[in-house]
XYZ file of C-alpha atoms in Angstrom:
619
model
C -9.627 -22.065 -19.003
C -9.778 -23.744 -22.536
C -11.444 -26.915 -22.841
C -8.596 -29.040 -24.660
C -10.183 -31.979 -24.837
C -13.194 -30.369 -26.742
C -10.566 -28.965 -28.892
C -8.983 -32.240 -29.948
C -12.239 -33.850 -30.307
C -13.350 -31.367 -32.848
C -9.850 -31.860 -34.712
C -10.000 -35.304 -34.978
C -13.941 -35.160 -36.295
C -12.577 -32.614 -38.929
C -9.553 -34.747 -39.513
C -6.839 -32.152 -40.520
C -3.813 -34.067 -39.029
C -1.783 -30.730 -38.096
C -4.487 -29.458 -36.094
C -4.763 -32.982 -34.361
C -1.302 -32.802 -33.417
C -1.257 -29.565 -31.996
C -4.612 -29.920 -30.207
C -3.407 -33.225 -28.890
C -0.165 -31.437 -27.225
C -2.317 -28.697 -25.682
C -4.269 -31.521 -24.401
C -1.521 -33.315 -22.832
C 0.025 -30.369 -21.080
C -3.125 -29.477 -19.667
C -2.948 -33.030 -17.812
C 0.234 -32.790 -16.366
C 0.729 -31.988 -12.720
C 3.922 -30.242 -13.020
C 4.516 -29.368 -16.349
C 7.905 -27.886 -17.517
C 8.033 -24.088 -18.577
C 10.283 -23.529 -21.643
C 11.922 -19.922 -21.135
C 14.170 -19.224 -24.100
C 16.973 -16.470 -23.751
C 16.885 -13.988 -25.964
C 19.101 -10.893 -26.956
C 21.198 -8.744 -29.048
C 24.345 -10.892 -30.291
C 27.123 -10.767 -27.624
C 24.584 -9.804 -24.960
C 25.987 -12.768 -22.773
C 23.154 -15.242 -23.241
C 25.627 -18.278 -23.949
C 27.966 -17.175 -21.239
C 25.134 -17.035 -18.739
C 23.962 -20.506 -19.530
C 27.334 -21.939 -19.079
C 27.907 -20.073 -15.678
C 24.353 -21.901 -14.820
C 25.351 -25.113 -15.774
C 28.010 -27.810 -14.367
C 29.127 -29.147 -17.516
C 29.501 -25.506 -19.185
C 29.539 -26.848 -22.721
C 27.862 -24.416 -24.892
C 30.130 -22.795 -27.302
C 30.702 -19.015 -27.375
C 32.386 -17.118 -30.184
C 33.295 -13.550 -31.345
C 30.883 -13.593 -33.960
C 26.951 -15.057 -34.326
C 27.480 -18.407 -34.363
C 24.365 -20.234 -32.675
C 21.782 -21.117 -35.455
C 20.598 -24.181 -33.428
C 18.261 -24.525 -30.696
C 19.923 -25.762 -27.159
C 17.632 -26.710 -24.839
C 19.021 -27.216 -21.525
C 17.142 -29.518 -18.456
C 18.159 -28.840 -14.942
C 18.624 -31.565 -11.831
C 19.467 -34.424 -14.088
C 21.343 -37.217 -11.845
C 24.022 -37.442 -15.079
C 25.314 -34.753 -17.802
C 24.088 -36.293 -21.316
C 23.512 -34.681 -24.814
C 21.199 -35.748 -27.547
C 20.764 -34.186 -31.005
C 17.162 -34.144 -32.788
C 17.381 -33.912 -36.587
C 14.900 -32.428 -39.130
C 13.117 -35.724 -39.171
C 12.780 -35.856 -35.284
C 15.165 -38.609 -34.742
C 16.969 -38.487 -31.238
C 20.563 -39.315 -31.745
C 22.965 -39.532 -28.954
C 25.808 -37.080 -28.761
C 29.297 -36.322 -26.696
C 28.468 -33.723 -24.324
C 32.099 -32.690 -23.898
C 32.338 -32.294 -27.855
C 29.566 -29.876 -28.797
C 30.663 -27.684 -31.715
C 28.320 -25.306 -33.625
C 30.074 -25.671 -36.652
C 29.538 -29.671 -36.481
C 25.763 -29.106 -35.539
C 24.187 -27.250 -38.518
C 22.038 -30.055 -39.522
C 20.781 -30.416 -36.052
C 17.230 -28.956 -35.462
C 17.478 -29.028 -31.704
C 20.510 -29.886 -29.184
C 18.897 -31.295 -25.942
C 21.164 -31.144 -22.702
C 20.426 -32.511 -19.346
C 22.727 -30.676 -16.962
C 23.106 -31.484 -13.092
C 23.223 -28.136 -11.731
C 20.411 -27.303 -9.304
C 20.555 -23.468 -9.657
C 17.595 -23.498 -12.118
C 14.676 -25.448 -10.753
C 13.730 -28.659 -12.971
C 10.633 -27.482 -13.625
C 12.214 -24.366 -15.866
C 13.649 -25.720 -19.388
C 16.222 -22.859 -20.656
C 16.836 -22.211 -24.360
C 19.843 -20.558 -26.014
C 18.649 -18.813 -29.195
C 20.245 -17.243 -32.316
C 20.994 -13.596 -31.791
C 17.769 -11.256 -31.749
C 19.649 -9.155 -34.503
C 22.062 -11.383 -35.826
C 22.894 -10.472 -39.527
C 22.253 -14.476 -40.744
C 18.527 -14.698 -41.939
C 18.910 -18.368 -41.047
C 19.293 -17.043 -37.316
C 16.379 -14.942 -37.559
C 14.301 -17.616 -39.078
C 15.195 -20.363 -36.174
C 14.380 -17.823 -33.419
C 10.832 -16.758 -35.199
C 10.013 -20.240 -35.520
C 10.694 -20.941 -32.177
C 9.054 -18.422 -30.340
C 5.432 -19.999 -30.488
C 6.755 -23.152 -28.495
C 7.712 -20.556 -25.660
C 6.177 -20.089 -22.267
C 8.068 -16.974 -21.466
C 10.669 -14.620 -22.450
C 14.064 -14.249 -20.833
C 15.266 -11.082 -22.547
C 18.931 -10.688 -21.969
C 20.556 -7.220 -22.137
C 24.114 -6.364 -21.928
C 24.570 -3.333 -19.321
C 26.722 -1.324 -21.547
C 24.732 -1.324 -24.424
C 21.724 1.028 -24.767
C 18.172 -0.392 -25.027
C 17.566 -0.563 -28.835
C 14.515 -0.264 -30.988
C 14.682 -3.977 -31.923
C 14.271 -4.910 -28.036
C 11.664 -2.463 -27.531
C 9.593 -3.864 -30.383
C 10.392 -7.339 -29.379
C 8.853 -7.104 -26.115
C 5.695 -5.385 -27.784
C 5.339 -8.392 -29.680
C 5.686 -10.598 -26.797
C 3.049 -8.895 -24.851
C 0.718 -9.114 -27.769
C 1.344 -12.681 -27.913
C 0.603 -13.020 -24.229
C 3.997 -14.295 -23.301
C 5.567 -12.822 -19.996
C 8.771 -11.277 -20.448
C 11.513 -10.664 -17.759
C 14.744 -8.557 -18.408
C 18.014 -9.941 -17.390
C 20.796 -7.183 -17.255
C 24.266 -8.990 -17.652
C 27.903 -7.959 -17.140
C 26.919 -5.765 -14.031
C 30.195 -6.335 -12.567
C 31.460 -3.287 -14.992
C 29.251 -0.765 -13.198
C 28.816 0.491 -9.759
C 25.833 -0.186 -7.237
C 24.842 2.981 -8.149
C 24.928 2.756 -12.055
C 23.395 -0.524 -11.538
C 20.205 1.079 -10.032
C 20.040 3.787 -12.573
C 20.290 1.281 -15.638
C 17.597 -0.653 -13.691
C 15.123 2.409 -13.534
C 16.269 3.207 -17.033
C 15.464 -0.326 -18.460
C 11.971 -0.470 -16.709
C 10.984 3.139 -18.395
C 12.018 2.012 -21.884
C 10.447 -1.215 -21.964
C 7.522 -0.738 -19.964
C 8.467 -3.838 -17.689
C 7.825 -3.584 -13.863
C 11.093 -3.266 -11.779
C 10.205 -6.852 -10.284
C 10.517 -8.366 -13.956
C 14.234 -6.694 -14.503
C 17.015 -8.448 -12.698
C 20.764 -7.414 -12.931
C 23.460 -10.268 -12.466
C 27.235 -10.797 -13.257
C 27.779 -14.276 -15.059
C 31.376 -13.854 -14.806
C 31.488 -13.396 -11.069
C 28.479 -15.884 -10.423
C 26.459 -13.669 -8.777
C 22.742 -14.939 -9.314
C 20.775 -13.744 -6.050
C 18.358 -11.750 -8.154
C 18.078 -14.256 -11.113
C 17.280 -17.019 -8.101
C 14.457 -15.109 -6.874
C 13.119 -14.505 -10.527
C 12.983 -18.226 -10.877
C 11.327 -18.804 -7.442
C 8.875 -16.210 -8.951
C 8.342 -18.306 -12.039
C 8.047 -21.542 -10.108
C 5.614 -20.100 -7.723
C 3.322 -18.635 -11.054
C 3.856 -21.602 -13.134
C 0.447 -22.757 -13.371
C -1.041 -19.213 -14.315
C 1.888 -19.008 -16.878
C 0.974 -22.250 -18.424
C -3.021 -21.281 -18.326
C -2.282 -18.094 -20.143
C -0.083 -19.233 -22.988
C -1.930 -22.185 -23.447
C -5.024 -20.369 -24.023
C -3.439 -18.306 -26.753
C -2.441 -20.969 -28.485
C -5.895 -22.783 -28.260
C -7.489 -19.600 -29.393
C -5.302 -19.556 -32.494
C -6.134 -23.050 -33.047
C -10.079 -22.558 -32.740
C -9.378 -19.857 -35.340
C -8.052 -21.996 -37.942
C -10.295 -24.830 -37.469
C -13.242 -22.539 -37.969
C -12.215 -20.945 -40.938
C -11.846 -24.393 -42.487
C -15.398 -25.414 -41.044
C -16.636 -22.173 -43.106
C -15.148 -23.320 -46.078
C -16.887 -26.681 -45.889
C -20.496 -25.202 -44.851
C -20.205 -22.876 -48.054
C -19.618 -25.765 -50.363
C -22.453 -27.822 -48.704
C -25.249 -25.192 -49.634
C -25.716 -26.514 -53.260
C -24.632 -28.376 -55.919
C -23.695 -25.396 -57.796
C -21.664 -24.179 -54.083
C -19.941 -27.618 -53.917
C -18.780 -27.436 -57.623
C -17.737 -23.781 -56.934
C -15.683 -24.887 -53.882
C -13.931 -27.861 -55.901
C -12.913 -25.399 -58.600
C -11.682 -22.970 -56.269
C -9.575 -25.683 -54.618
C -8.119 -26.850 -57.833
C -7.508 -23.259 -58.834
C -5.778 -22.759 -55.179
C -3.681 -25.472 -56.056
C -2.645 -24.662 -59.484
C -2.384 -20.895 -58.539
C -0.114 -22.581 -55.763
C 2.114 -24.478 -58.504
C 2.381 -21.328 -60.158
C 3.816 -19.630 -57.191
C 6.145 -22.381 -56.332
C 7.372 -22.033 -59.904
C 7.772 -18.149 -59.146
C 9.699 -19.032 -55.770
C 11.767 -21.632 -57.540
C 12.938 -19.055 -59.650
C 13.805 -16.456 -57.028
C 15.538 -18.809 -55.219
C 17.516 -19.944 -58.199
C 18.537 -16.420 -58.558
C 19.789 -16.265 -54.967
C 21.425 -19.362 -55.434
C 23.325 -17.938 -58.413
C 24.368 -15.019 -56.311
C 25.231 -17.119 -53.697
C 27.604 -19.213 -55.518
C 29.047 -16.599 -57.556
C 30.136 -15.325 -54.064
C 31.417 -18.478 -52.813
C 33.266 -19.154 -56.158
C 35.132 -15.606 -55.807
C 36.038 -16.145 -51.885
C 37.227 -19.560 -52.908
C 39.423 -18.442 -55.707
C 40.759 -15.727 -53.654
C 41.170 -17.562 -50.526
C 42.821 -20.688 -52.374
C 45.309 -18.284 -54.475
C 46.308 -16.531 -51.039
C 47.258 -19.584 -49.470
C 49.038 -21.450 -52.104
C 51.003 -18.713 -52.947
C 51.933 -18.228 -49.284
C 52.886 -21.973 -49.427
C 54.832 -21.295 -52.548
C 56.870 -18.449 -50.970
C 58.077 -20.754 -48.030
C 61.486 -22.747 -48.086
C 62.080 -26.287 -47.021
C 58.535 -27.529 -46.693
C 56.674 -30.386 -48.226
C 55.047 -28.164 -50.882
C 52.468 -30.750 -52.121
C 51.271 -31.591 -49.017
C 50.549 -28.358 -47.536
C 49.414 -27.629 -50.931
C 46.578 -30.264 -50.673
C 45.620 -29.615 -47.300
C 45.003 -26.069 -48.320
C 42.826 -26.543 -50.951
C 40.797 -29.053 -49.144
C 40.296 -26.809 -46.052
C 39.758 -23.597 -48.291
C 37.049 -25.503 -49.911
C 35.410 -26.928 -46.562
C 35.351 -23.475 -45.383
C 34.088 -21.610 -48.355
C 31.562 -24.447 -48.760
C 30.182 -24.068 -45.200
C 29.831 -20.292 -45.674
C 28.001 -21.254 -48.999
C 25.907 -23.783 -46.857
C 24.984 -20.743 -44.367
C 23.500 -18.732 -47.477
C 21.673 -21.651 -48.895
C 20.111 -22.606 -45.489
C 18.800 -18.755 -45.559
C 17.661 -18.819 -49.014
C 15.803 -22.114 -48.437
C 14.144 -20.953 -45.249
C 12.824 -17.908 -47.084
C 12.020 -19.723 -49.989
C 9.547 -22.239 -48.000
C 8.026 -19.502 -45.906
C 7.079 -17.216 -48.547
C 3.161 -16.574 -49.018
C 2.092 -18.375 -51.707
C -1.408 -17.649 -53.597
C -3.679 -18.205 -50.377
C -2.943 -17.282 -47.234
C -4.526 -20.657 -46.104
C -1.588 -22.361 -47.978
C 1.333 -21.190 -45.924
C 3.840 -23.586 -46.157
C 6.869 -24.495 -43.904
C 9.001 -27.139 -45.920
C 12.328 -26.059 -45.104
C 12.984 -28.948 -42.989
C 12.368 -31.299 -45.684
C 15.026 -29.920 -47.787
C 18.405 -32.206 -47.520
C 21.235 -30.103 -47.541
C 23.747 -32.762 -47.002
C 24.822 -32.093 -51.108
C 26.181 -28.806 -49.783
C 29.612 -30.193 -49.207
C 33.244 -30.028 -51.023
C 33.638 -33.092 -53.083
C 37.177 -33.092 -53.595
C 39.294 -32.187 -56.343
C 42.103 -33.422 -58.536
C 45.507 -32.656 -57.802
C 47.841 -32.628 -60.825
C 50.754 -30.746 -59.973
C 54.083 -30.888 -58.542
C 55.281 -28.133 -56.630
C 58.181 -30.229 -54.720
C 60.053 -30.731 -58.112
C 59.209 -27.076 -59.746
C 62.462 -24.955 -60.195
C 64.536 -28.176 -58.994
C 64.331 -30.368 -62.088
C 68.309 -30.543 -62.767
C 69.079 -31.020 -58.951
C 69.335 -34.916 -59.387
C 71.748 -34.282 -62.450
C 73.939 -31.535 -60.372
C 73.798 -33.790 -57.520
C 75.049 -36.750 -59.482
C 77.846 -34.301 -60.791
C 78.743 -33.377 -57.225
C 78.853 -37.067 -55.906
C 81.344 -37.867 -59.063
C 83.464 -34.837 -58.326
C 83.624 -35.886 -54.698
C 84.631 -39.311 -55.342
C 87.175 -38.272 -57.715
C 88.910 -35.879 -55.346
C 88.943 -39.031 -52.755
C 90.515 -41.378 -55.411
C 92.814 -38.665 -56.482
C 93.982 -37.919 -53.155
C 94.435 -41.671 -52.508
C 96.536 -42.139 -55.557
C 98.680 -38.783 -54.374
C 99.304 -40.447 -51.201
C 101.434 -43.563 -52.944
C 103.173 -41.050 -54.939
C 106.789 -41.001 -52.926
C 106.611 -45.035 -53.470
C 105.982 -44.613 -57.243
C 109.034 -41.770 -57.308
C 111.674 -44.542 -55.749
C 110.660 -46.820 -58.088
C 110.798 -43.906 -60.978
C 114.488 -43.245 -59.384
C 115.560 -46.660 -60.094
C 114.194 -46.818 -63.503
C 116.009 -43.509 -64.069
C 119.339 -45.145 -62.949
C 118.676 -48.042 -65.159
C 117.850 -45.477 -68.003
C 121.269 -43.779 -67.274
C 122.946 -47.275 -67.415
C 120.909 -47.785 -70.991
C 122.588 -44.364 -72.413
C 125.781 -45.802 -71.434
C 125.126 -48.827 -73.124
C 123.726 -46.819 -76.300
C 126.907 -45.338 -76.427
C 128.918 -48.387 -76.654
C 126.502 -49.851 -79.186
C 127.928 -47.274 -81.572
C 131.195 -49.209 -81.338
C 129.636 -52.746 -81.530
C 127.729 -52.040 -84.832
C 124.439 -51.220 -86.366
C 122.416 -54.561 -86.370
C 123.069 -54.928 -82.705
C 121.776 -51.050 -82.683
C 118.523 -52.241 -84.626
C 117.614 -54.565 -81.614
C 118.570 -52.008 -79.063
C 115.975 -49.374 -80.644
C 113.385 -52.297 -80.702
C 113.829 -53.108 -77.138
C 113.412 -49.176 -76.400
C 110.246 -49.130 -78.493
C 109.010 -51.924 -76.558
C 109.515 -50.460 -73.322
C 107.719 -47.141 -73.881
C 104.696 -49.120 -75.301
C 104.675 -51.071 -71.895
C 105.000 -47.615 -70.215
C 101.709 -46.266 -72.293
C 99.670 -49.739 -71.134
C 101.004 -49.593 -67.818
C 99.360 -45.743 -67.745
C 96.078 -46.871 -69.229
C 95.566 -49.753 -66.694
C 96.406 -47.107 -64.284
C 93.872 -44.361 -65.375
C 91.128 -47.332 -65.982
C 91.932 -48.456 -62.259
C 91.481 -44.792 -61.258
C 87.957 -44.720 -63.405
C 86.835 -48.121 -61.666
C 87.578 -46.381 -58.153
C 85.834 -43.558 -58.841
C 82.725 -45.385 -60.037
C 82.928 -47.403 -56.741
C 83.423 -44.337 -54.895
C 80.733 -42.621 -56.177
C 78.261 -45.575 -55.462
C 79.674 -45.378 -52.012
C 78.990 -41.456 -52.018
C 75.682 -41.796 -53.519
C 74.735 -44.715 -50.908
C 75.858 -42.327 -48.015
C 73.978 -39.484 -49.043
C 70.613 -41.565 -49.317
C 71.410 -42.751 -45.748
C 72.002 -39.543 -44.437
C 69.158 -37.955 -45.958
C 66.798 -40.732 -44.746
C 68.304 -40.025 -41.328
C 67.445 -36.393 -41.434
C 63.755 -37.324 -42.598
C 64.566 -36.288 -46.046
C 62.825 -37.966 -49.249
C 65.889 -37.373 -51.566
C 69.563 -37.879 -51.032
C 71.792 -35.468 -48.619
C 73.776 -34.255 -51.932
C 70.277 -33.613 -53.873
C 68.969 -31.671 -51.022
C 72.188 -29.578 -50.595
C 71.664 -28.644 -53.967
C 68.408 -28.044 -53.793
C 68.935 -25.734 -50.815
C 71.329 -23.603 -52.813
C 69.195 -23.596 -55.863
C 66.299 -22.271 -53.757
C 68.099 -19.899 -51.512
C 71.199 -18.457 -53.174
C 69.533 -18.876 -56.756
C 65.681 -18.313 -55.947
C 64.780 -20.779 -58.638
C 61.654 -22.672 -56.857
C 59.260 -19.728 -56.367
C 58.505 -18.395 -59.415
C 58.141 -21.834 -61.028
C 55.693 -22.538 -58.131
C 53.585 -19.686 -58.352
C 53.363 -20.447 -61.929
C 52.503 -24.046 -61.439
C 50.024 -22.766 -59.092
C 48.321 -20.207 -60.991
C 47.993 -22.598 -64.083
C 46.049 -25.215 -61.363
C 43.775 -22.524 -60.045
C 42.630 -21.702 -63.545
C 42.826 -24.880 -65.282
C 41.507 -27.175 -62.337
C 40.412 -25.955 -59.189
C 38.029 -23.192 -60.284
C 36.488 -25.036 -62.801
C 36.014 -27.897 -60.619
C 34.647 -25.684 -58.005
C 32.139 -24.223 -60.189
C 30.731 -27.350 -61.336
C 30.047 -28.704 -57.820
C 28.108 -25.622 -57.222
C 26.329 -25.541 -60.081
C 24.986 -29.471 -59.064
C 24.532 -27.970 -55.592
C 22.028 -25.277 -56.788
C 20.300 -27.663 -59.108
C 19.526 -30.055 -56.235
C 18.349 -27.563 -53.857
C 16.154 -25.854 -56.403
C 14.478 -29.254 -57.326
C 14.236 -30.258 -53.611
C 12.371 -26.943 -53.269
C 10.231 -27.053 -56.002
C 8.908 -31.199 -55.042
C 8.996 -30.141 -51.279
C 6.692 -27.169 -51.594
C 4.745 -28.885 -54.517
C 3.989 -32.049 -52.285
C 3.035 -30.287 -49.181
C 0.741 -28.247 -51.434
C -0.863 -31.119 -52.977
C -1.417 -33.107 -49.629
C -3.061 -29.786 -48.241
C -5.519 -29.517 -51.286
C -5.763 -33.165 -51.429
C -7.372 -33.380 -47.919
C -9.618 -30.443 -48.540
C -10.927 -32.225 -52.183
C -11.221 -35.358 -50.411
C -14.014 -33.521 -47.986
C -15.667 -31.660 -50.673
C -16.180 -34.582 -52.710
C -17.724 -36.365 -50.174
C -20.244 -33.376 -49.487
C -20.781 -33.235 -53.527
C -21.575 -37.411 -53.389
C -24.172 -36.817 -50.313
C -25.640 -34.056 -52.326
C -26.250 -36.180 -55.125
C -27.539 -39.172 -53.101
C -28.460 -38.204 -49.732
C -29.690 -34.670 -48.980
C -30.504 -35.788 -45.586
C -27.023 -36.557 -44.950
C -25.708 -33.370 -46.166
C -28.133 -31.618 -44.079
C -27.082 -33.760 -41.014
C -23.295 -32.948 -42.048
C -24.168 -29.002 -42.059
C -25.733 -29.462 -38.644
C -22.538 -31.308 -37.499
C -20.456 -28.661 -38.913
C -22.169 -25.650 -37.172
C -22.296 -27.718 -33.866
C -18.572 -28.145 -34.165
C -17.913 -24.566 -34.648
C -20.197 -23.528 -31.957
C -18.082 -26.034 -30.000
C -14.787 -24.233 -31.138
C -16.018 -20.902 -29.392
C -17.246 -22.462 -26.436
C -14.010 -24.148 -26.132
C -11.740 -21.309 -25.974
C -14.345 -18.685 -24.356
């Protein structure tokens, strides 16, 4: 068994913070009487990992999908007094979460999600972990899995009984054996096969995996048949101490080798002034090489981001064009409201896809080997991706009015015509009375004609007077007709106002944003004459080309610049910190060489002793 307290003591003497943290963790685990074993479920996409975990839990909250979605690590603890969830962000902050509303899309920024479940199907000493698919096409998924595996105490390899044993599964098992992690094979969906076929599959899996049959269990999560799995958990529980010691011994050995290499560098520098100067120059050279590599990595990342941004821009342009044109082809909707919603929804969707690409690019950039193998940096978590989001767009079109610019004027004309018809119809109803009055006037006219005959006999002066009376009567008749027409016009105007008010009232009653008559005119022009669709499509085309795509491209350019800057600064700072730490130790040796060579010899003796202790600590 490794001496973890000695390992921690040496790490503290050397002063390398990352080594101190790892040694402290190992020492703490060694002191725990009932340590928990972390067992991730690993498998090909759609092998049934998430379905299995949901079947084992009471809360059943993990999200399953028809495509690879799990990029966040889900850690499930069993036997809790009540169900709860917490999210751990990139800085290690623990944030409460709603256990009934855990969506992968909302947890892209989470480093880890911890679930506490009340189920006792799995012993409390076993922590299950849902991980990304083993052969997920998303590089971010593969990176997350790779980063997590060193923390695993064993592997639950999940395989669909309907899928052949793949080469990637075989390679993974070999790697885990080399890492001294126990591997257990869980064959899912066994309800789709007969008992004989299940046993044939078990034998086939044992032959191709190289695992003993006792490490292979067959089950059906859909039918909750967990007898073999329960037996496996009992076996793991019984062997928990041996598994912990074996895995932690491998971790301790790797840490000891890393610290030994650091001691060798210091011992070499302590040989003479010349050696320490050379070591200092080498440290500075390493830093310069790293910074040069950082620039190269940043350039590579910029190229990858440019390509990803071009893909996002094309996807946005194609998708938003398709959605907006589909909206333009519809009838009887609020086009602007639907279009505005479609633009922002599409932008969010495309930006989410772009973010996945950015995450992969950042992870790959920060994981690249730098100039010196000692300076393998993992700074992806320090890159803030909150800038990768849609910032909204200007909306400067009016689709609701496109093709209907004259609807209001036409509707006004229809209202006037309707009012005129009502007034005329009302006037017609009064015609019989007017006809009686006209008959009386006719009789009076006949009498006047008879009187005119008599005028001839009376004399010319009297005839002139009679003529004047006739002219006055004619003018009075014309005035009377003009007054009637003016009254009709006033009636029509009043009736038009009434019709307009009724139209607006009924339009509001039926949820329209315009009057009933204008809406009816719009319906006719849209459905009979087809005036709206072509104009809306032209407006949309101009809007996409003139506003949306340029604004989206500007947003992407800003995001790319921000991410490249963060990658550069993050890796530079981490490299600088590592080199500064080593330089400080070397400068101390240099100072001792100049003023107190006895102290140097003493330091060399201490370093050699620490190296010997490291070897004995993990022997």
